[in-house]
Coordinates of C-alpha atoms in Angstrom, one line a residue:
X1 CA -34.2 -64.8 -103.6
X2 CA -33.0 -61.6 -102.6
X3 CA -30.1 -60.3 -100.3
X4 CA -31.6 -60.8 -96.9
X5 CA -32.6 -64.2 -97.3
X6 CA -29.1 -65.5 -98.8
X7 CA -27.5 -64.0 -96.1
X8 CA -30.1 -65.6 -93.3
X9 CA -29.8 -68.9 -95.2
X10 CA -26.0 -68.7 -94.9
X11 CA -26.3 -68.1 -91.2
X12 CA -28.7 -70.8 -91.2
X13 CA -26.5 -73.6 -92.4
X14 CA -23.5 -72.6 -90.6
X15 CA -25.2 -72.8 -87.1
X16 CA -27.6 -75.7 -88.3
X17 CA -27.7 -78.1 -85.0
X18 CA -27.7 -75.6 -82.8
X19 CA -29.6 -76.1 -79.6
X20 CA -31.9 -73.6 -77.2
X21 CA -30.0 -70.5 -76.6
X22 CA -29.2 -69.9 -73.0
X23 CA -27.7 -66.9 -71.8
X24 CA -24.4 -66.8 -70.4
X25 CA -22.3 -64.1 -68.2
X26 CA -19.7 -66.1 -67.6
X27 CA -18.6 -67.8 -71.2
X28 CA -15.9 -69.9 -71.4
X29 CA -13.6 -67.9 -69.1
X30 CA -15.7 -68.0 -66.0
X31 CA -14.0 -64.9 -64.8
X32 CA -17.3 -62.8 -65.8
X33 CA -17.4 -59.8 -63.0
X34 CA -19.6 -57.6 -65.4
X35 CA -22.9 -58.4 -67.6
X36 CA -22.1 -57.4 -71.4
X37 CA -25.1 -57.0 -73.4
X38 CA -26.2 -59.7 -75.8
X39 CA -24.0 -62.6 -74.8
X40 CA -25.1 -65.7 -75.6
X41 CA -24.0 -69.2 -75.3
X42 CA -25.2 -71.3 -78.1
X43 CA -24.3 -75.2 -78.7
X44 CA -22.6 -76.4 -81.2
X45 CA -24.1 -79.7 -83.5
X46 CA -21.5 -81.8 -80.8
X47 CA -22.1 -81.1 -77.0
X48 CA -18.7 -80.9 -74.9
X49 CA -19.2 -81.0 -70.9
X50 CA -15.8 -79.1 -71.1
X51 CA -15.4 -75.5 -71.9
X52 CA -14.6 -74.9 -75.5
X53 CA -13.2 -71.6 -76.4
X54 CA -11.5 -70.2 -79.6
X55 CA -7.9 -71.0 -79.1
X56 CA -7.4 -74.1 -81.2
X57 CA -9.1 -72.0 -84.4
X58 CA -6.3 -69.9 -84.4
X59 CA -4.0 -72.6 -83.3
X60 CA -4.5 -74.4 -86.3
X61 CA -5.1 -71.4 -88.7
X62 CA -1.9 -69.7 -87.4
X63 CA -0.2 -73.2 -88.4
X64 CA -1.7 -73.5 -91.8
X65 CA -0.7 -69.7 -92.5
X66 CA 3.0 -70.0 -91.2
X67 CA 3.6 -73.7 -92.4
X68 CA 2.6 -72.2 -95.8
X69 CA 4.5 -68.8 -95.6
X70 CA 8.5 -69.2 -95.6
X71 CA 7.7 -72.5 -98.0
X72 CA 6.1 -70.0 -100.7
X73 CA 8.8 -67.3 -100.1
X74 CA 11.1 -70.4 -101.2
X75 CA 9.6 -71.7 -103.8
X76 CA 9.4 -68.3 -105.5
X77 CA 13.5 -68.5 -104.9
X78 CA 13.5 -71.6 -106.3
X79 CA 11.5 -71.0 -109.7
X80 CA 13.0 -67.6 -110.6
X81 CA 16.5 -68.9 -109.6
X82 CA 15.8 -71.8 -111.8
X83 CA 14.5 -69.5 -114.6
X84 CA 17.8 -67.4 -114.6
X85 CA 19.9 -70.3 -114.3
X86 CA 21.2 -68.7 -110.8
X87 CA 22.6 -71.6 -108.2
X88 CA 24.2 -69.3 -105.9
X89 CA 23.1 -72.2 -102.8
X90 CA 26.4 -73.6 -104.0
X91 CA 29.0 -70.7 -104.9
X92 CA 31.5 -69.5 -103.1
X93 CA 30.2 -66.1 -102.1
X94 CA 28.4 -67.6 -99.2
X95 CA 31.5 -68.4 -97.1
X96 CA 33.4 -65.5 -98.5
X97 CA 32.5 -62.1 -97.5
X98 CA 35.0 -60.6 -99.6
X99 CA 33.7 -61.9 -102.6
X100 CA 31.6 -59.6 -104.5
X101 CA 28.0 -60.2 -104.5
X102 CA 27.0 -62.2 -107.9
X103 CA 24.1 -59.9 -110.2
X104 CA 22.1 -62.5 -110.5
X105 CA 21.7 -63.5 -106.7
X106 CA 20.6 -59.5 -106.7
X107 CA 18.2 -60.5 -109.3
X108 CA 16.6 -63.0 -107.6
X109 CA 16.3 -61.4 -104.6
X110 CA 14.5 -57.9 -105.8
X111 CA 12.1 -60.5 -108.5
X112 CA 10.9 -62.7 -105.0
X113 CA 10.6 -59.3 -103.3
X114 CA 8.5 -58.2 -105.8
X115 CA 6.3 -61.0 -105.9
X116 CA 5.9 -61.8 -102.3
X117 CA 4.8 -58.0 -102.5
X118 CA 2.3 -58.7 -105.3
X119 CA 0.9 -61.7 -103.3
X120 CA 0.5 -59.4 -100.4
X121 CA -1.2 -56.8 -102.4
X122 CA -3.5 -59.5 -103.9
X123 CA -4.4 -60.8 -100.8
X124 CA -5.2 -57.9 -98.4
X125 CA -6.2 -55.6 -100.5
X126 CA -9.5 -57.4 -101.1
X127 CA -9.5 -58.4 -97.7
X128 CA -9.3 -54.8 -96.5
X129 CA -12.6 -54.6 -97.6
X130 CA -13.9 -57.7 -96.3
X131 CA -12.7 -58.1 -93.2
X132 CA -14.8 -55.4 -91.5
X133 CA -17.9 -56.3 -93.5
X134 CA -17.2 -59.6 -91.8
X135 CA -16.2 -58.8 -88.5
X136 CA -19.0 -56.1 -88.0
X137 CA -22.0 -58.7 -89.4
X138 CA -20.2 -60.8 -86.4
X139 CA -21.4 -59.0 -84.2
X140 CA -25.4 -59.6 -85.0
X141 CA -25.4 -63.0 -86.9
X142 CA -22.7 -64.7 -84.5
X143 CA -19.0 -65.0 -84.1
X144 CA -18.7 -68.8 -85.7
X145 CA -19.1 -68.1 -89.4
X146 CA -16.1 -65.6 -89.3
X147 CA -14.5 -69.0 -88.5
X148 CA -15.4 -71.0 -91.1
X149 CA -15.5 -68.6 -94.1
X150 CA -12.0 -67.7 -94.0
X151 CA -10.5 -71.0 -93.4
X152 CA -12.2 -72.0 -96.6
X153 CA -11.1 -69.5 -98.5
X154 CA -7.6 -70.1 -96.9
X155 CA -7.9 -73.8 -98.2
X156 CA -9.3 -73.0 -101.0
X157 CA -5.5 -70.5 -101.9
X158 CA -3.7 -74.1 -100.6
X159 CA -5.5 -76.3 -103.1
X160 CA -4.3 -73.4 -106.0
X161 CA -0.5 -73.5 -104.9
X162 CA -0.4 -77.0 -105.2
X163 CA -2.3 -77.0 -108.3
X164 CA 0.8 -74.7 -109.2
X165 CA 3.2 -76.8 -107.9
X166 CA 2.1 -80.4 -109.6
X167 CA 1.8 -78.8 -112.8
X168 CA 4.6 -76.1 -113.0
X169 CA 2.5 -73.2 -113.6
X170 CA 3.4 -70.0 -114.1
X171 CA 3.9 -68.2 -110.2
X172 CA 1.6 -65.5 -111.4
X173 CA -0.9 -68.3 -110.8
X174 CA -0.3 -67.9 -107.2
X175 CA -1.9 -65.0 -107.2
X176 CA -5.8 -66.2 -107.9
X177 CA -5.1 -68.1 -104.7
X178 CA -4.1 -65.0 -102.4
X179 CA -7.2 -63.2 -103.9
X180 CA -9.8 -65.9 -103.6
X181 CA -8.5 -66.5 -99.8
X182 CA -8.8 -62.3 -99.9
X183 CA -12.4 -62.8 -100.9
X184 CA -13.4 -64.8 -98.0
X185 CA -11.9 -62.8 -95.2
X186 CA -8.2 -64.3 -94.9
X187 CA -6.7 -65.1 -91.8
X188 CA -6.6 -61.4 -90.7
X189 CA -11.4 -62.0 -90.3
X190 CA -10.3 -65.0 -88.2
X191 CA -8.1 -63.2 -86.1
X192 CA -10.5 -60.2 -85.5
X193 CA -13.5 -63.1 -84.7
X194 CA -11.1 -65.0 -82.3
X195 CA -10.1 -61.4 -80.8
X196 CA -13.6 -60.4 -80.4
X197 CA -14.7 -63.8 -78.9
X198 CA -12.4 -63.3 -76.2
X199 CA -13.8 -59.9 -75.3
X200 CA -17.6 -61.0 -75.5
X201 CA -16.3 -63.9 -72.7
X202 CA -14.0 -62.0 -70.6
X203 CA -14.2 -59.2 -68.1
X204 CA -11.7 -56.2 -68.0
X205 CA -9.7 -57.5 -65.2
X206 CA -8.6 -60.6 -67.1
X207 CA -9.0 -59.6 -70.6
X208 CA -5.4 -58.0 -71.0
X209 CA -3.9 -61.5 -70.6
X210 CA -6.8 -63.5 -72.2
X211 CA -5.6 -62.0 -75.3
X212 CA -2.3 -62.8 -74.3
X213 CA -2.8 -66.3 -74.2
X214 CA -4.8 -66.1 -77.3
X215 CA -1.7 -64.6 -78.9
X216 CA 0.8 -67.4 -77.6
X217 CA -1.6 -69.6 -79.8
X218 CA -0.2 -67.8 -82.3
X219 CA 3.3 -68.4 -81.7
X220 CA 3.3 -71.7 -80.1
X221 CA 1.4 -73.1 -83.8
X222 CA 3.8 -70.7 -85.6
X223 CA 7.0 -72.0 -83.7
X224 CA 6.0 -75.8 -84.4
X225 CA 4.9 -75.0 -88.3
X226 CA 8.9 -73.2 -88.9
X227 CA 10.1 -76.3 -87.6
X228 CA 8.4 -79.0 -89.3
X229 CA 8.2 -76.8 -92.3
X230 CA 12.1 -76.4 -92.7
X231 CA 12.9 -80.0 -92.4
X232 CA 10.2 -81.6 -94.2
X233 CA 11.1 -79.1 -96.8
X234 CA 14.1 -80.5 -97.1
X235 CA 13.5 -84.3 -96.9
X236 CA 10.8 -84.1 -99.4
X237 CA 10.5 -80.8 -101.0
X238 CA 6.7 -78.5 -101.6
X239 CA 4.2 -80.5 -102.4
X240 CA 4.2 -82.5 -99.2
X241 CA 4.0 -79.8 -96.6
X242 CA 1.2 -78.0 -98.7
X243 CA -0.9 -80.9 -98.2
X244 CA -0.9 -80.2 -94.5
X245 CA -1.7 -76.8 -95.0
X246 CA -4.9 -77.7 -96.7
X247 CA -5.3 -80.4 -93.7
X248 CA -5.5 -78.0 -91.1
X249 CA -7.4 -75.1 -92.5
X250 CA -10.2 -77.5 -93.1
X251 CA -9.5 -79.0 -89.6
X252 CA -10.1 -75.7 -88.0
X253 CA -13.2 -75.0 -90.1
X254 CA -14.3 -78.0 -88.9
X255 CA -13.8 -77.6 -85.6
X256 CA -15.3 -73.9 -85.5
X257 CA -18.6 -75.9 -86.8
X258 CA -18.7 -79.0 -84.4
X259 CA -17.2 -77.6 -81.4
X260 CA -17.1 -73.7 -80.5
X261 CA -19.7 -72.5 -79.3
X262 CA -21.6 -69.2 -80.2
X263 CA -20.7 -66.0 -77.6
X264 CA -23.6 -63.6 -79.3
X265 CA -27.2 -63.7 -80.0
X266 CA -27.9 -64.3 -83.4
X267 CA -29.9 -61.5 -85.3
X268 CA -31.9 -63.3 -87.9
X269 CA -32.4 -60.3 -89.7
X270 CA -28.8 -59.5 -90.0
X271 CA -27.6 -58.5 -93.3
X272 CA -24.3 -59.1 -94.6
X273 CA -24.0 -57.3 -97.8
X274 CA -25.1 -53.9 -96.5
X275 CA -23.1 -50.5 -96.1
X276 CA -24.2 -50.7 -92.4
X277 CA -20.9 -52.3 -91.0
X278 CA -18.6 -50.2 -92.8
X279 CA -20.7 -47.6 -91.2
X280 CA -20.8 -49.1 -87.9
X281 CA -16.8 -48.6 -87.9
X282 CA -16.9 -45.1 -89.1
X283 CA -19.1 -43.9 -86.5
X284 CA -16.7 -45.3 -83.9
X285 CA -14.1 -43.4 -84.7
X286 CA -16.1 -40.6 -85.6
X287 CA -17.8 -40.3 -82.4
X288 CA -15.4 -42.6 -80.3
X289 CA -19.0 -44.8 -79.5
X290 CA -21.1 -44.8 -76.9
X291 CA -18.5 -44.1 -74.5
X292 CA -17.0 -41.5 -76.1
X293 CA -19.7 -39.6 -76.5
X294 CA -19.8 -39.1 -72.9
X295 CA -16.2 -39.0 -72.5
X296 CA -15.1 -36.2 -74.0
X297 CA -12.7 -35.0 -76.9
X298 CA -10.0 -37.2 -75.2
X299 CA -11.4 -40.3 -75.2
X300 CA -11.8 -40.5 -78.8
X301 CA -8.4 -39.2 -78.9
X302 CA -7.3 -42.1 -76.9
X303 CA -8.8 -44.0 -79.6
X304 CA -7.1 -42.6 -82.8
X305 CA -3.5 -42.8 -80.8
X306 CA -4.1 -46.3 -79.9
X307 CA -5.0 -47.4 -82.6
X308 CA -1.8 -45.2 -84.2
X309 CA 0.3 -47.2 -82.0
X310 CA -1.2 -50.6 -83.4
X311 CA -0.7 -49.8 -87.3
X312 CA 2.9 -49.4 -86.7
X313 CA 3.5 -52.0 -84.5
X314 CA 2.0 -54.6 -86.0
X315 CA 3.2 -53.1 -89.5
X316 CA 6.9 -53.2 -89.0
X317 CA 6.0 -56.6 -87.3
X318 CA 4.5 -58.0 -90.8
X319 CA 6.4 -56.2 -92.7
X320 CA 10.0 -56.9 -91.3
X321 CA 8.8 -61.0 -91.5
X322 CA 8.6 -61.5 -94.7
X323 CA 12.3 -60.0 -95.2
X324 CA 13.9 -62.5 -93.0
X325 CA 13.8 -65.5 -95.3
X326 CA 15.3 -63.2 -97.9
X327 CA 17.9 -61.8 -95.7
X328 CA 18.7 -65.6 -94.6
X329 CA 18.7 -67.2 -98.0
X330 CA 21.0 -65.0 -99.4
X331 CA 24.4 -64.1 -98.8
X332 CA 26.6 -63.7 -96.5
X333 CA 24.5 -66.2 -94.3
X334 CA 22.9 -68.8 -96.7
X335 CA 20.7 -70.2 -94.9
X336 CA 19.0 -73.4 -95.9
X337 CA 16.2 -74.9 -95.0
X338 CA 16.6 -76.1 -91.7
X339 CA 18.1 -73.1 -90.3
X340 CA 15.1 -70.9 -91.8
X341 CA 13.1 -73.5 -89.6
X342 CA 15.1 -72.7 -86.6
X343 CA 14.8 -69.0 -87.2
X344 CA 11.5 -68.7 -87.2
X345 CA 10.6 -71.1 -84.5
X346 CA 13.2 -68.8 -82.4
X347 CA 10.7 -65.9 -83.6
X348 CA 7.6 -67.7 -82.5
X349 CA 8.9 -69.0 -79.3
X350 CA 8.8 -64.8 -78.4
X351 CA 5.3 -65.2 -78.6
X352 CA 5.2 -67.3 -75.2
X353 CA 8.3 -65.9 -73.5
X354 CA 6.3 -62.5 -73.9
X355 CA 3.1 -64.1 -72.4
X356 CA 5.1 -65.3 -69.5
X357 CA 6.8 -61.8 -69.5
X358 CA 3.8 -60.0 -69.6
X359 CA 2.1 -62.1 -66.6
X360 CA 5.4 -61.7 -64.4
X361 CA 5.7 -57.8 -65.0
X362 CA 1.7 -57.3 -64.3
X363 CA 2.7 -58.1 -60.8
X364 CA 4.4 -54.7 -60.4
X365 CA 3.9 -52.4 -63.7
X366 CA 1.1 -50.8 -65.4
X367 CA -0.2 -52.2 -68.6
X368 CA 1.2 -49.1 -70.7
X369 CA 4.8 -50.0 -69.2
X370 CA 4.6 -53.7 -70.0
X371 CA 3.9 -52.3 -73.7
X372 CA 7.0 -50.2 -73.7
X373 CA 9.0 -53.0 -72.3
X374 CA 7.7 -54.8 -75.1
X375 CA 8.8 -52.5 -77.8
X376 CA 12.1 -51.5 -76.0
X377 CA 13.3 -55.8 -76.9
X378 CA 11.4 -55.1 -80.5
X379 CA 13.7 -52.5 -81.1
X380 CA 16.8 -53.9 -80.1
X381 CA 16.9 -56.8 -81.8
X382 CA 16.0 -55.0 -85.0
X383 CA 18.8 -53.2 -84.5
X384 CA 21.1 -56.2 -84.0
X385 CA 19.4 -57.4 -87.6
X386 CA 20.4 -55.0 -89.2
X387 CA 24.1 -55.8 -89.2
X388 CA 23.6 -59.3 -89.0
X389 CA 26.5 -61.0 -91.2
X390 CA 26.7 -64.5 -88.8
X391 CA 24.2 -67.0 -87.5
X392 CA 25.5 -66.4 -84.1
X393 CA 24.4 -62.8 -84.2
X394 CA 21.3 -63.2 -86.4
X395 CA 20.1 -65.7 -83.5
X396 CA 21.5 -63.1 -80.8
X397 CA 18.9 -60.7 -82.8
X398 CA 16.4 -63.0 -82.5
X399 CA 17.5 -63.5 -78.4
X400 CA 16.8 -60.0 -77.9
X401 CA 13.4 -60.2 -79.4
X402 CA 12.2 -62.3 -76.8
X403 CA 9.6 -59.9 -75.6
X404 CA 8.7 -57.9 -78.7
X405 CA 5.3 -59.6 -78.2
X406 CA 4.1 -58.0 -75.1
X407 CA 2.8 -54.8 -76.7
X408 CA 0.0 -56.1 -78.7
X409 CA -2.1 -57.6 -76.4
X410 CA -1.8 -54.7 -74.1
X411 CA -2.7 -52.3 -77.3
X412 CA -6.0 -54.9 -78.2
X413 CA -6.9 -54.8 -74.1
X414 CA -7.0 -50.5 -74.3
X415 CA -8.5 -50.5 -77.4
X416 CA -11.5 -53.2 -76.1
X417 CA -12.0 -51.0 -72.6
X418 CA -12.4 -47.8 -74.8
X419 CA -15.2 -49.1 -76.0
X420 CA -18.9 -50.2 -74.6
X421 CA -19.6 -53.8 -74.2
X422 CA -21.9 -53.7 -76.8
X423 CA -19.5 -52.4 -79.6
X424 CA -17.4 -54.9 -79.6
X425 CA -18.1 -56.7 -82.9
X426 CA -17.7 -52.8 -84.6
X427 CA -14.2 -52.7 -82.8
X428 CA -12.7 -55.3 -83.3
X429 CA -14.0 -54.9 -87.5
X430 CA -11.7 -52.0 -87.2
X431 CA -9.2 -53.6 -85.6
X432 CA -8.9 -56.3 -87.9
X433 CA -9.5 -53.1 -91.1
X434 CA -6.4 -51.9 -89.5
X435 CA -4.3 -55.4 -89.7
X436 CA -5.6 -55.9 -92.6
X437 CA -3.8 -52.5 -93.8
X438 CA -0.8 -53.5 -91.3
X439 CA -0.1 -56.0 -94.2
X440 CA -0.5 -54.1 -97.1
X441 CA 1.5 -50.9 -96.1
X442 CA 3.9 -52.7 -94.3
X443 CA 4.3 -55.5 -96.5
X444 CA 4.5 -52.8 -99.3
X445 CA 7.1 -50.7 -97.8
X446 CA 9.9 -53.3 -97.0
X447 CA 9.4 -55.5 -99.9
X448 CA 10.3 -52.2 -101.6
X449 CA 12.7 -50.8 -99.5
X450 CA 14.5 -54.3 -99.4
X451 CA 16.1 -54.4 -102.8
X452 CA 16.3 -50.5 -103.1
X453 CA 18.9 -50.4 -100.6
X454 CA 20.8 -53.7 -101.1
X455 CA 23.3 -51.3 -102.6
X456 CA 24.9 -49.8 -99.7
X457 CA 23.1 -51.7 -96.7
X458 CA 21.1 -55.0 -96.6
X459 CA 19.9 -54.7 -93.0
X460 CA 18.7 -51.1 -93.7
X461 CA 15.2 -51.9 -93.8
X462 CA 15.3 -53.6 -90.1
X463 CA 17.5 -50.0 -89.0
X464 CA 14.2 -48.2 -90.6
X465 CA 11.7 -50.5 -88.6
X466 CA 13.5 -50.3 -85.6
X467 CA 13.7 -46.2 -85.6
X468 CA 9.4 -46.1 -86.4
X469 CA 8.8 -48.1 -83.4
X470 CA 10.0 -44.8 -81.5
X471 CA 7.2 -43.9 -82.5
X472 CA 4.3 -45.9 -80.5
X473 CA 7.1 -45.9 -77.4
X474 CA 6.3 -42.2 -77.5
X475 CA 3.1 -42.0 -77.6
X476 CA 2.3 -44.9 -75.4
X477 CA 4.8 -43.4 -72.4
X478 CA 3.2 -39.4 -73.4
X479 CA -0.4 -41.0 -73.0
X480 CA 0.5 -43.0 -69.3
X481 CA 2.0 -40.0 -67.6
X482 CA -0.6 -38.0 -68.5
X483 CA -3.5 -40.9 -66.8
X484 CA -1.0 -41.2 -63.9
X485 CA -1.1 -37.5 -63.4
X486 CA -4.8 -36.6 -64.1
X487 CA -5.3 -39.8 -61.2
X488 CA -3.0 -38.2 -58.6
X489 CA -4.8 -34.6 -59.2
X490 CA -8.0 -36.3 -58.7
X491 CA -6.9 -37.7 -55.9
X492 CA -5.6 -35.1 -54.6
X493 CA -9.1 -32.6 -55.1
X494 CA -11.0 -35.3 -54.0

């Protein structure tokens, strides 16, 4: 059996039940004011005379990764506390300022920072290959088994941890779970599939705040996982919570299967294994697509400064996250768990203030100044993180972050309308290529800089993330005044 046909016989099975395709310009959104090339509805095994679209996939895979995320970050404290005999949850240091910082806390905080860093590195460096091999065979074999491969493998690194867990394995062990759910795509495919589903059913009026919602999927799941995660934690430890995790991956693998149903046609002679995607992406960026190459030298600009704007954003986003539970578990706040819960619900909960802030401002600014707004409340609350030393003020950090979320979707939107309909799938592969390195540099960077600079400022590394965002506010605000005026001249010759 060669290449083509194990790829057209995994196609097969994942989209076994399927009915006649019928062609659909309208998808699930029914706001469809444009015909995009090769959109296709295609039933799932289970009819549903209501419109099914992607949002509980990444509902329930958002859950499954965040449930999962602060619990592993804790458990690594845990173990390496337990293996240095540290039990700093129950000195006095935590409730004294002015007591000096014990060497072993300082131990156990740069040894978890350098595992969560290994995990990271693991994880997405094999998924910064995969993804766009995924994401671009998406585009001709269908958007549903970008779904369902990566919530396996996700399950799949669930079922390892609590392998690790029931039989107090090494932690090293965690890391043949990050890579096998690396393999398979990770979450980072799933959000890339769900991203370009939303553009093959939308038109370009909506689409900014399609994605939007999508996001608030994101941090509605994420805000309810932090909270049952903390306090379940808590009343009966790992194991428990894991099981969930593994509950609700395969839930949403299931559900991409039986319920969502497919938004391309389906190539049967599409290839996965074949250098084609990768150079499906490459010529994108290249040649800035179809569109670019009748738009000119700053169209494809547009591209590359867009897409500059995204790395960082969405790097000091993932990167900064995984320092909070360190910066809360240790002192002079010593957290435990319930508090970590409520921090990181309060995180999430930005998620759907920004999608209501985004819809109120659209009524009187421009996307591009939504985005700025966006990274303005990003920024400050960084700031505020930075010299953090009570929970009053780490929660007044997270307060001011109530509408760091609003950038993304308006970056995603640009990056979808610089493109032709029928490029899509390629986009969004390099969009998720691009998250995919979003995690490795950025979870790379502050898991590093983190215990480097415990010496003379703990907060530094949220000062350093709030100081690159300047960056993408530049550019963003350089980029709108320079549509805004090429649009009035044009006006004004015509």
């Amino acid at each position: 059996m060669d290449e083509q046909d194990t790829a057209a016989i995994l196609s097969d099975v994942l989209d076994t039940g399927s009915t006649d395709e019928e062609t659909s310009t309208t998808g699930s959104s029914g706001l469809k004011d444009e015909p995009e090339v090769g959109v296709r509805s295609v039933r799932p095994p289970f009819a549903c005379t209501h419109p099914v679209s992607v949002e509980p996939v990444l509902f329930l895979s958002m859950f499954s990764l965040t449930l999962q995320a602060p619990l592993s970050t804790q458990y690594l404290w845990d173990r390496i506390s337990e293996d240095l005999g540290y039990n700093g949850s129950r000195t006095d240091e935590c409730g004294n300022s002015s007591v000096r910082p014990d060497p072993l806390q300082k131990e156990v905080e740069t040894l978890t920072a350098h595992w969560n860093l290994y995990l990271s590195l693991g994880g997405f460096s094999l998924s910064l290959l995969v993804v766009p091999l995924l994401g671009s065979w998406s585009d001709m074999a269908g958007r549903r088994p970008v779904f369902i491969i990566p919530n396996l493998g996700m399950a799949l690194q669930a079922i390892v941890y609590l392998v690790v867990m029931y039989l107090k394995l090494p932690v090293a062990y965690f890391l043949l779970g990050r890579m096998l759910s690396g393999l398979l795509g990770d979450f980072n495919s799933i959000l890339a599939g769900c991203f370009a589903y939303i553009a093959d059913v939308s038109d370009r009026r909506s689409r900014t705040f399609r994605v939007a919602v999508l996001e608030a999927c994101l941090g509605l799941s994420g805000m309810l996982a932090s909270i049952i995660g903390g306090q379940w934690r808590r009343a009966q430890g790992y194991i428990n919570p894991f099981w969930l995790v593994l509950a609700t991956s395969l839930a949403s693998a299931l559900y991409s299967y039986l319920l969502v149903p497919e938004s391309v046609t389906k190539d049967p002679s599409a290839r996965l294994f074949t250098s084609r995607h990768h150079k499906a992406v490459w010529h994108l960026y290249s040649t800035g697509g179809s569109v670019g190459e009748t738009g000119g030298r700053l169209h494809r600009c547009k591209l590359w400064l867009y897409t500059l704007c995204f790395f960082v954003v969405v790097a000091v986003h993932f990167g900064s996250r995984e320092l909070y539970v360190l910066y809360e578990l240790s002192s002079p706040l010593c957290w435990g768990p319930a508090l970590i819960g409520y921090g990181s619900a309060a995180q999430h909960l930005a998620y759907l203030s920004s999608l209501l802030g985004l819809k109120v401002m659209q009524r009187c600014l421009q996307d591009s100044w939504v985005a700025l707004v966006g990274l303005v409340s990003n920024i400050t609350g960084l700031v505020v993180f930075s010299v953090a030393d009570t929970t009053q003020l780490m929660f007044t950090g997270y307060g001011l972050c109530f509408l760091f979320m609003a950038a993304t979707p308006v970056l995603r939107s640009k990056l979808s309308k610089l493109v032709d309909p029928s490029e899509q799938g390629a986009l969004f592969a390099s969009v998720a290529c691009v998250e995919s390195l979003c995690f490795l540099v950025g979870s790379s960077v502050f898991n590093s800089l983190y215990p480097a600079t415990l010496h003379f400022m703990k907060g530094f590394p949220f000062l350093f993330a709030a100081i690159i965002l300047l960056i993408p506010t530049g550019i963003i605000s350089t980029l709108e005044c320079l549509d805004q005026r090429r649009h009035r001249r044009d006006s004004t010759s015509s």
